[in-house]
Short mmCIF file of C-alpha atoms in Angstrom, two decimals:
data_model
loop_
_atom_site.label_atom_id
_atom_site.label_comp_id
_atom_site.label_asym_id
_atom_site.label_seq_id
_atom_site.Cartn_x
_atom_site.Cartn_y
_atom_site.Cartn_z
CA MET A 10 1.06 186.40 -63.33
CA HIS A 11 3.01 184.32 -65.84
CA THR A 12 1.43 182.87 -68.97
CA VAL A 13 2.92 179.62 -70.19
CA ASN A 14 2.75 178.69 -73.86
CA LYS A 15 2.25 174.94 -73.63
CA ALA A 16 3.46 174.46 -77.18
CA PHE A 17 6.86 175.93 -76.23
CA PRO A 18 7.19 175.38 -72.45
CA ILE A 19 9.62 177.48 -70.42
CA ILE A 20 12.68 175.46 -69.41
CA PRO A 21 13.62 176.02 -65.75
CA ARG A 22 17.06 177.61 -65.42
CA LYS A 23 18.47 174.75 -63.40
CA ALA A 24 17.44 172.26 -66.08
CA VAL A 25 19.26 173.99 -68.93
CA THR A 26 22.23 171.93 -70.10
CA PHE A 27 24.42 171.82 -73.18
CA GLY A 28 22.03 169.22 -74.57
CA ASN A 29 19.12 171.63 -74.11
CA TYR A 30 20.99 174.39 -75.89
CA LEU A 31 21.87 172.02 -78.71
CA MET A 32 18.26 170.90 -79.07
CA LEU A 33 17.05 174.51 -79.08
CA ALA A 34 19.65 175.44 -81.69
CA ILE A 35 18.59 172.56 -83.91
CA LEU A 36 14.92 173.50 -83.47
CA CYS A 37 15.63 177.12 -84.40
CA ALA A 38 17.58 176.01 -87.47
CA ILE A 39 14.75 173.73 -88.59
CA LEU A 40 12.11 176.42 -88.07
CA GLY A 41 14.26 178.92 -89.92
CA ALA A 42 14.70 176.57 -92.85
CA MET A 43 10.99 175.81 -92.94
CA SER A 44 10.28 179.53 -92.92
CA LEU A 45 12.55 180.10 -95.91
CA LEU A 46 11.19 177.11 -97.80
CA SER A 47 7.61 178.20 -97.29
CA LEU A 48 7.99 181.84 -98.36
CA ASP A 49 6.12 181.20 -101.60
CA VAL A 50 3.33 179.42 -99.75
CA ARG A 51 2.97 182.17 -97.16
CA ALA A 52 3.03 184.84 -99.85
CA THR A 53 0.13 183.24 -101.73
CA GLU A 54 -3.26 184.83 -101.26
CA ILE A 55 -5.82 182.07 -100.80
CA SER A 56 -8.38 184.04 -102.79
CA ALA A 57 -5.94 184.13 -105.71
CA LEU A 58 -5.78 180.33 -105.81
CA ASN A 59 -9.48 180.00 -106.62
CA PRO A 60 -10.83 183.31 -107.96
CA ILE A 61 -14.62 183.29 -108.29
CA GLU A 62 -16.67 185.23 -110.79
CA GLU A 63 -20.44 185.35 -111.21
CA LEU A 64 -22.20 184.46 -114.45
CA THR A 65 -25.90 185.26 -114.81
CA ILE A 66 -27.79 183.25 -117.41
CA SER A 67 -31.27 184.15 -118.59
CA SER A 68 -33.36 181.69 -120.53
CA GLU A 69 -36.86 181.39 -121.92
CA LEU A 70 -36.94 177.94 -120.35
CA VAL A 71 -36.48 179.24 -116.80
CA ASP A 72 -38.77 181.82 -115.22
CA ALA A 73 -35.94 183.78 -113.59
CA PRO A 74 -32.22 184.34 -114.26
CA VAL A 75 -29.87 181.87 -112.61
CA ILE A 76 -26.60 183.10 -111.11
CA TYR A 77 -23.62 180.76 -111.20
CA ASN A 78 -20.30 180.83 -109.40
CA VAL A 79 -17.47 180.32 -111.87
CA THR A 80 -14.30 179.21 -110.07
CA LEU A 81 -11.28 179.87 -112.23
CA PRO A 82 -7.88 178.17 -112.09
CA ALA A 83 -5.14 180.35 -110.62
CA SER A 84 -3.47 180.59 -114.03
CA TYR A 85 -6.56 181.76 -115.91
CA GLN A 86 -5.70 185.48 -116.01
CA THR A 87 -2.02 185.02 -116.87
CA LYS A 88 -2.19 182.18 -119.41
CA THR A 89 -4.47 184.03 -121.79
CA ASP A 90 -3.92 181.59 -124.66
CA LYS A 91 -4.80 178.52 -122.60
CA ARG A 92 -8.16 176.75 -122.72
CA TYR A 93 -9.58 174.77 -119.84
CA ILE A 94 -11.71 171.78 -118.92
CA LEU A 95 -15.17 172.42 -117.47
CA LEU A 96 -16.68 170.72 -114.41
CA PHE A 97 -20.33 171.41 -113.59
CA ASP A 98 -22.10 170.46 -110.37
CA ILE A 99 -25.73 171.36 -109.59
CA HIS A 100 -25.24 171.61 -105.81
CA PRO A 101 -24.16 175.13 -104.69
CA ARG A 102 -22.22 173.82 -101.68
CA SER A 103 -20.08 171.58 -103.84
CA GLN A 104 -18.09 174.65 -104.92
CA PRO A 105 -15.60 174.80 -102.02
CA MET A 106 -15.14 171.03 -102.13
CA HIS A 107 -14.35 170.97 -105.84
CA ALA A 108 -12.30 174.18 -105.72
CA GLY A 109 -10.13 172.96 -102.85
CA MET A 110 -9.60 169.48 -104.27
CA HIS A 111 -8.88 170.89 -107.71
CA ASP A 112 -6.36 173.41 -106.42
CA TRP A 113 -4.51 170.75 -104.44
CA MET A 114 -4.62 168.08 -107.16
CA SER A 115 -3.61 170.45 -109.97
CA HIS A 116 -1.05 172.83 -108.45
CA ASN A 117 1.84 170.36 -108.85
CA GLY A 118 2.05 170.46 -112.63
CA ALA A 119 -1.65 169.70 -113.24
CA TRP A 120 -1.01 166.17 -112.02
CA PRO A 121 -3.33 164.36 -111.72
CA TRP A 122 -6.09 166.99 -112.21
CA LEU A 123 -5.70 169.10 -115.34
CA GLU A 124 -6.61 172.73 -114.73
CA THR A 125 -10.37 173.10 -114.74
CA ILE A 126 -13.06 175.77 -114.60
CA ILE A 127 -15.66 174.80 -111.99
CA VAL A 128 -19.24 176.05 -112.37
CA THR A 129 -21.90 175.72 -109.67
CA PRO A 130 -25.14 177.60 -108.93
CA LYS A 131 -24.52 180.48 -106.56
CA ASN A 132 -27.52 179.49 -104.45
CA TYR A 133 -30.84 177.70 -104.56
CA ASN A 134 -33.01 179.02 -107.40
CA GLU A 135 -36.72 178.16 -107.39
CA ALA A 136 -37.12 178.68 -111.13
CA PHE A 137 -34.26 176.30 -111.93
CA ALA A 138 -35.53 173.85 -109.31
CA ALA A 139 -38.88 173.79 -111.11
CA ILE A 140 -37.50 172.54 -114.45
CA TYR A 141 -35.21 170.18 -112.54
CA ALA A 142 -38.22 168.64 -110.76
CA GLU A 143 -40.18 168.42 -114.01
CA TYR A 144 -37.38 166.40 -115.58
CA VAL A 145 -37.00 164.10 -112.57
CA GLU A 146 -40.74 163.45 -112.56
CA GLY A 147 -40.76 162.76 -116.29
CA LYS A 148 -43.01 165.74 -117.06
CA SER A 149 -40.73 167.71 -119.40
CA THR A 150 -37.29 167.86 -120.98
CA LYS A 151 -36.76 171.57 -120.31
CA LEU A 152 -33.74 170.76 -118.18
CA LEU A 153 -32.04 169.01 -121.10
CA GLU A 154 -32.86 171.90 -123.41
CA TYR A 155 -31.60 174.41 -120.85
CA PHE A 156 -28.27 172.61 -120.55
CA ALA A 157 -27.87 172.31 -124.33
CA GLN A 158 -29.18 175.71 -125.43
CA ASP A 159 -28.34 178.07 -122.59
CA LEU A 160 -26.12 176.84 -119.77
CA LEU A 161 -23.21 175.24 -121.63
CA PRO A 162 -23.17 177.67 -124.60
CA ASN A 163 -23.13 180.68 -122.25
CA ILE A 164 -20.25 179.26 -120.23
CA ALA A 165 -18.34 178.59 -123.47
CA LYS A 166 -19.10 182.10 -124.72
CA ASN A 167 -17.72 183.77 -121.61
CA TYR A 168 -14.81 181.49 -120.71
CA ARG A 169 -12.02 179.74 -122.56
CA LEU A 170 -13.02 176.07 -122.68
CA ASN A 171 -11.22 173.30 -124.54
CA GLY A 172 -14.36 171.24 -125.09
CA PHE A 173 -13.94 168.54 -122.44
CA LYS A 174 -16.83 168.72 -119.95
CA ILE A 175 -17.40 166.84 -116.69
CA TYR A 176 -20.72 166.47 -114.86
CA SER A 177 -20.51 165.82 -111.12
CA GLY A 178 -23.42 164.88 -108.89
CA PHE A 179 -24.22 163.40 -105.48
CA THR A 180 -27.34 161.37 -104.54
CA GLY A 181 -30.31 162.85 -106.46
CA ASN A 182 -28.05 164.91 -108.69
CA ALA A 183 -26.07 161.76 -109.48
CA ALA A 184 -29.27 160.00 -110.53
CA VAL A 185 -30.10 162.97 -112.75
CA GLY A 186 -26.63 162.56 -114.25
CA VAL A 187 -27.60 159.05 -115.37
CA GLY A 188 -30.65 160.56 -117.04
CA LEU A 189 -28.60 163.25 -118.77
CA LEU A 190 -26.17 160.62 -120.05
CA LEU A 191 -28.97 158.57 -121.58
CA ASP A 192 -31.29 161.33 -122.82
CA GLN A 193 -28.72 163.88 -124.03
CA PRO A 194 -25.37 162.05 -124.27
CA ASP A 195 -23.54 164.86 -126.07
CA LEU A 196 -23.76 167.27 -123.13
CA PHE A 197 -20.75 165.95 -121.19
CA ASN A 198 -17.70 163.78 -121.81
CA ALA A 199 -17.38 162.40 -118.29
CA TYR A 200 -19.72 161.79 -115.35
CA ILE A 201 -18.82 161.49 -111.67
CA LEU A 202 -21.92 160.05 -109.98
CA ALA A 203 -21.63 159.44 -106.25
CA SER A 204 -24.33 157.55 -104.31
CA PRO A 205 -27.02 157.86 -107.01
CA THR A 206 -30.54 157.46 -105.62
CA LEU A 207 -31.63 154.82 -108.11
CA ASN A 208 -34.21 152.88 -106.09
CA ASN A 209 -37.78 153.66 -107.25
CA HIS A 210 -36.56 156.67 -109.19
CA PRO A 211 -39.40 158.33 -111.17
CA LEU A 212 -37.33 158.18 -114.36
CA LYS A 213 -37.14 154.37 -114.04
CA LEU A 214 -33.44 154.57 -114.73
CA HIS A 215 -32.83 150.82 -114.70
CA LYS A 216 -35.23 150.46 -117.64
CA LYS A 217 -33.68 153.42 -119.47
CA VAL A 218 -30.23 151.89 -119.06
CA ALA A 219 -31.46 148.55 -120.39
CA THR A 220 -32.98 150.10 -123.53
CA GLN A 221 -30.81 153.15 -124.23
CA PHE A 222 -27.27 152.66 -122.96
CA SER A 223 -26.02 150.31 -125.68
CA LYS A 224 -27.45 152.65 -128.34
CA LEU A 225 -25.45 155.70 -127.30
CA PRO A 226 -23.30 157.24 -130.05
CA ASN A 227 -20.02 155.38 -130.41
CA LYS A 228 -17.68 158.03 -129.04
CA PRO A 229 -15.35 158.13 -126.02
CA ARG A 230 -17.00 158.85 -122.68
CA TYR A 231 -16.34 158.06 -119.04
CA VAL A 232 -18.95 157.14 -116.44
CA ALA A 233 -18.04 156.66 -112.78
CA LEU A 234 -20.68 155.36 -110.37
CA SER A 235 -19.94 154.80 -106.71
CA MET A 236 -21.83 153.65 -103.62
CA SER A 237 -21.23 152.67 -100.02
CA ASP A 238 -22.90 150.50 -97.41
CA SER A 239 -23.73 153.47 -95.19
CA SER A 240 -27.19 153.63 -93.63
CA TYR A 241 -28.20 156.35 -96.11
CA ASP A 242 -27.09 154.33 -99.14
CA LYS A 243 -28.36 150.88 -98.16
CA SER A 244 -31.82 151.31 -99.65
CA HIS A 245 -30.23 151.97 -103.05
CA LEU A 246 -27.65 149.17 -103.05
CA ALA A 247 -29.78 146.63 -104.92
CA ALA A 248 -30.74 149.12 -107.62
CA PHE A 249 -27.12 150.24 -107.85
CA GLU A 250 -25.94 146.68 -108.41
CA GLN A 251 -28.61 146.16 -111.07
CA VAL A 252 -27.86 149.36 -112.98
CA THR A 253 -24.08 149.03 -112.84
CA ALA A 254 -24.25 145.41 -113.99
CA GLN A 255 -26.35 146.52 -116.96
CA MET A 256 -23.94 149.33 -117.79
CA THR A 257 -20.92 147.07 -117.60
CA LEU A 258 -22.58 144.56 -119.91
CA LEU A 259 -24.07 147.02 -122.40
CA ALA A 260 -21.36 149.69 -122.60
CA PRO A 261 -20.73 150.81 -126.19
CA GLU A 262 -17.20 150.72 -127.56
CA HIS A 263 -15.03 153.53 -126.14
CA THR A 264 -17.37 154.03 -123.17
CA GLU A 265 -15.48 153.41 -119.94
CA VAL A 266 -17.67 152.43 -116.98
CA SER A 267 -15.96 152.62 -113.59
CA ILE A 268 -17.72 151.13 -110.56
CA GLN A 269 -16.51 151.80 -107.02
CA ARG A 270 -17.80 150.65 -103.62
CA PHE A 271 -16.57 152.79 -100.75
CA ASP A 272 -17.92 150.54 -98.01
CA GLY A 273 -17.09 151.49 -94.46
CA ASN A 274 -16.85 155.20 -95.24
CA TYR A 275 -19.21 157.91 -94.10
CA TYR A 276 -22.05 159.06 -96.33
CA MET A 277 -20.87 162.66 -96.70
CA THR A 278 -17.39 161.46 -97.64
CA GLN A 279 -18.70 159.76 -100.78
CA PRO A 280 -18.39 162.69 -103.24
CA VAL A 281 -14.84 163.40 -102.05
CA LEU A 282 -13.78 159.79 -102.60
CA ALA A 283 -15.67 159.54 -105.88
CA THR A 284 -14.08 162.70 -107.24
CA SER A 285 -10.56 161.65 -106.21
CA TYR A 286 -10.81 158.26 -107.90
CA ALA A 287 -12.61 159.54 -110.99
CA ILE A 288 -10.23 162.42 -111.69
CA GLU A 289 -7.28 160.02 -111.66
CA GLU A 290 -9.06 157.73 -114.11
CA ILE A 291 -10.37 160.49 -116.38
CA PHE A 292 -6.91 161.91 -117.01
CA ASN A 293 -4.90 158.71 -116.75
CA ASP A 294 -4.29 158.56 -120.51
CA VAL A 295 -2.80 162.05 -120.32
CA HIS A 296 -0.34 161.24 -117.55
CA GLN A 297 0.43 157.53 -117.95
CA ALA A 298 2.71 156.53 -120.81
CA LEU A 299 2.12 153.31 -122.70
CA THR A 300 4.44 150.56 -121.55
CA PRO A 301 6.67 149.02 -124.24
CA ASP A 302 4.90 145.67 -123.80
CA SER A 303 1.41 147.12 -124.32
CA ALA A 304 -0.59 146.00 -127.33
CA ILE A 305 -0.33 149.42 -128.97
CA ALA A 306 3.38 149.97 -128.31
CA LYS A 307 4.24 146.53 -129.69
CA GLN A 308 2.95 147.77 -133.06
CA GLY A 309 5.56 150.52 -133.15
CA ALA A 310 5.90 154.29 -133.15
CA ASP A 311 3.27 154.93 -135.81
CA ALA A 312 0.68 153.00 -133.81
CA ILE A 313 1.55 155.05 -130.72
CA LEU A 314 1.15 158.31 -132.64
CA SER A 315 -2.17 157.13 -134.07
CA HIS A 316 -3.40 156.24 -130.57
CA TYR A 317 -2.55 159.67 -129.22
CA GLN A 318 -4.15 161.36 -132.20
CA PHE A 319 -7.34 159.49 -131.29
CA LEU A 320 -7.05 160.61 -127.66
CA SER A 321 -6.48 164.21 -128.72
CA ALA A 322 -9.17 164.46 -131.38
CA GLU A 323 -11.85 162.10 -130.09
CA LYS A 324 -11.53 161.53 -126.36
CA TYR A 325 -10.32 164.82 -124.92
CA GLY A 326 -10.54 167.50 -127.60
CA PHE A 327 -7.09 168.87 -126.75
CA GLU A 328 -3.59 167.66 -127.56
CA VAL A 329 -2.29 164.71 -125.59
CA SER A 330 1.42 164.15 -126.10
CA ALA A 331 2.76 160.79 -127.24
CA LEU A 332 6.32 161.76 -126.31
CA ASN A 333 6.68 159.79 -123.08
CA SER A 334 5.32 156.65 -124.73
CA LEU A 335 7.73 157.04 -127.64
CA LYS A 336 10.63 157.59 -125.23
CA ALA A 337 9.67 154.49 -123.23
CA LEU A 338 9.56 152.35 -126.37
CA ALA A 339 12.91 153.70 -127.58
CA LYS A 340 14.53 153.10 -124.20
CA SER A 341 13.40 149.46 -124.26
CA LYS A 342 15.14 148.94 -127.61
CA LEU A 343 18.28 151.02 -127.21
CA GLU A 344 20.56 148.25 -125.97
CA ASN A 345 19.64 145.51 -128.45
CA GLU A 346 18.18 147.52 -131.35
CA PRO A 347 19.90 150.93 -131.20
CA GLU A 348 19.04 151.87 -134.78
CA THR A 349 15.35 151.23 -134.11
CA ALA A 350 15.50 153.22 -130.88
CA ILE A 351 17.11 156.20 -132.60
CA ALA A 352 14.57 156.04 -135.44
CA ILE A 353 11.75 156.20 -132.88
CA LEU A 354 13.28 159.26 -131.21
CA GLN A 355 13.90 160.92 -134.56
CA LYS A 356 10.20 160.49 -135.25
CA ALA A 357 9.51 162.02 -131.83
CA THR A 358 11.55 165.14 -132.62
CA GLN A 359 9.76 165.45 -135.95
CA GLN A 360 6.41 165.24 -134.18
CA TYR A 361 7.45 167.59 -131.36
CA PRO A 362 10.15 169.86 -132.84
CA GLU A 363 9.80 172.45 -130.06
CA SER A 364 10.17 169.93 -127.23
CA ALA A 365 13.40 170.11 -125.26
CA PHE A 366 12.59 166.70 -123.80
CA ALA A 367 12.37 165.09 -127.24
CA HIS A 368 15.71 166.51 -128.38
CA GLU A 369 17.37 165.60 -125.07
CA ALA A 370 16.22 161.97 -125.36
CA LEU A 371 17.57 161.71 -128.90
CA ALA A 372 20.86 163.33 -127.85
CA ALA A 373 21.24 160.86 -124.98
CA SER A 374 20.70 157.96 -127.38
CA TYR A 375 23.30 159.28 -129.80
CA PHE A 376 25.71 159.64 -126.90
CA GLN A 377 25.09 156.07 -125.77
CA VAL A 378 25.93 154.69 -129.21
CA LYS A 379 29.03 156.95 -129.23
CA ASP A 380 27.86 159.24 -132.02
CA TYR A 381 29.17 162.23 -130.08
CA LYS A 382 28.87 164.78 -132.87
CA LYS A 383 25.15 164.15 -133.32
CA ALA A 384 24.72 164.04 -129.54
CA VAL A 385 26.16 167.55 -129.23
CA ALA A 386 24.08 168.90 -132.11
CA GLU A 387 20.87 167.46 -130.69
CA GLN A 388 21.65 168.57 -127.13
CA LYS A 389 22.17 172.12 -128.38
CA LEU A 390 18.59 172.02 -129.64
CA ALA A 391 17.47 170.72 -126.25
CA VAL A 392 19.20 173.64 -124.51
CA GLU A 393 17.67 176.10 -126.96
CA HIS A 394 14.14 174.82 -126.42
CA ALA A 395 14.60 174.61 -122.64
CA LYS A 396 14.74 178.40 -122.30
CA ASP A 397 11.09 178.53 -121.22
CA LEU A 398 11.42 175.63 -118.78
CA VAL A 399 12.17 175.97 -115.08
CA PRO A 400 15.84 176.61 -114.13
CA TYR A 401 16.37 172.98 -113.13
CA TRP A 402 15.96 171.75 -116.71
CA GLN A 403 17.96 174.61 -118.16
CA ARG A 404 20.85 173.84 -115.81
CA THR A 405 20.62 170.07 -116.29
CA TYR A 406 20.55 170.27 -120.07
CA GLN A 407 23.44 172.73 -120.16
CA GLU A 408 25.48 170.39 -117.96
CA LYS A 409 24.75 167.51 -120.33
CA LEU A 410 25.76 169.62 -123.30
CA SER A 411 29.08 170.42 -121.60
CA LYS A 412 29.62 166.72 -120.92
CA TYR A 413 28.84 165.75 -124.51
CA GLN A 414 31.02 168.52 -125.90
CA GLN A 415 33.96 167.54 -123.68
CA THR A 416 33.60 163.91 -124.72
CA LEU A 417 33.53 164.93 -128.38
CA ASN A 418 36.62 167.10 -127.93
CA ASN A 419 38.49 164.28 -126.20
CA HIS A 420 37.46 161.83 -128.89
CA THR A 421 38.52 164.20 -131.67
CA THR A 422 42.01 164.74 -130.23
CA GLU A 423 42.70 161.04 -129.76
#
């Protein structure tokens, strides 16, 4: 008996022609190339992408210890001097969703998702559920105290955090996130709240928003609320519109409120969509350079540096580079105001003296204005500081140095 693999059907002998052989040869070449290109992917252990550790936290506020899954970024064990963002989600089954999305959205240069430690309960815990229910019902604030005194400090004690913390929640946990924001606003920097169950909530969240939201401390924070028109969400749509309208109107300075409606999508898809959109917005200031025509850039290089100092110190708690914004401003002025452009890039190299990219940009500007000697000197610094970059940049910068040096030599002998 013959077994036929339908994916690669057997070609009858009489049907084999030169064209068939050519097609098979091309197919083999393509498969071979794909095999070579994917060696790194095939060699990667999936468990190494998202290593999970357990953290047990005991507290006088909870009647039994709570075990948490701590999902670490793939780089955690090798980059021992690096500190990471924290994302916390109360639902145990959110772990594989967050871990998978984070790995995919961060593995290409942490763009758009900066590397993050993800913490979720390992499983349902009755003792934790008890203080959770007490908070939801308005009977106690033990949950707030537990977060502030035990949960977050213990995570910070055991893992390298950079201070930026994200709370993620779906349905009831999203509604609790609104409560945490209002009642203990210093717990988290950002909130991803998908399909919050706001209608007839025991905490009367619409009233809390009306009286408390505008009085939150004036510091940067991000709040994303999303909803759909699915059958499960419909009963909460009116309350959602009321609460989000209040938040939009009453938001304190530096509080960004992002409202999304994912109508037409399935209920269980909501946290995936909410997380995707929110992560892009949360870290947009890290990845997106200021355009030269922006209000800040129009004020000059010092204003740009001041803006990024605010982002670093106040919004994120870790350094956010102003280099790309400075380079963009300099590029916009190089043709008509070359001296101004070069002054901007000189300031950039002073601010980031170890950056190969800063020195390369300044070298390119010198070369464009035909100051070949300074271009060579600056490009040598770019090559020196590129030693820790990937081979592409090392090769590219060395090629530019050779070009600049040859141009200088030719100019000198003329």
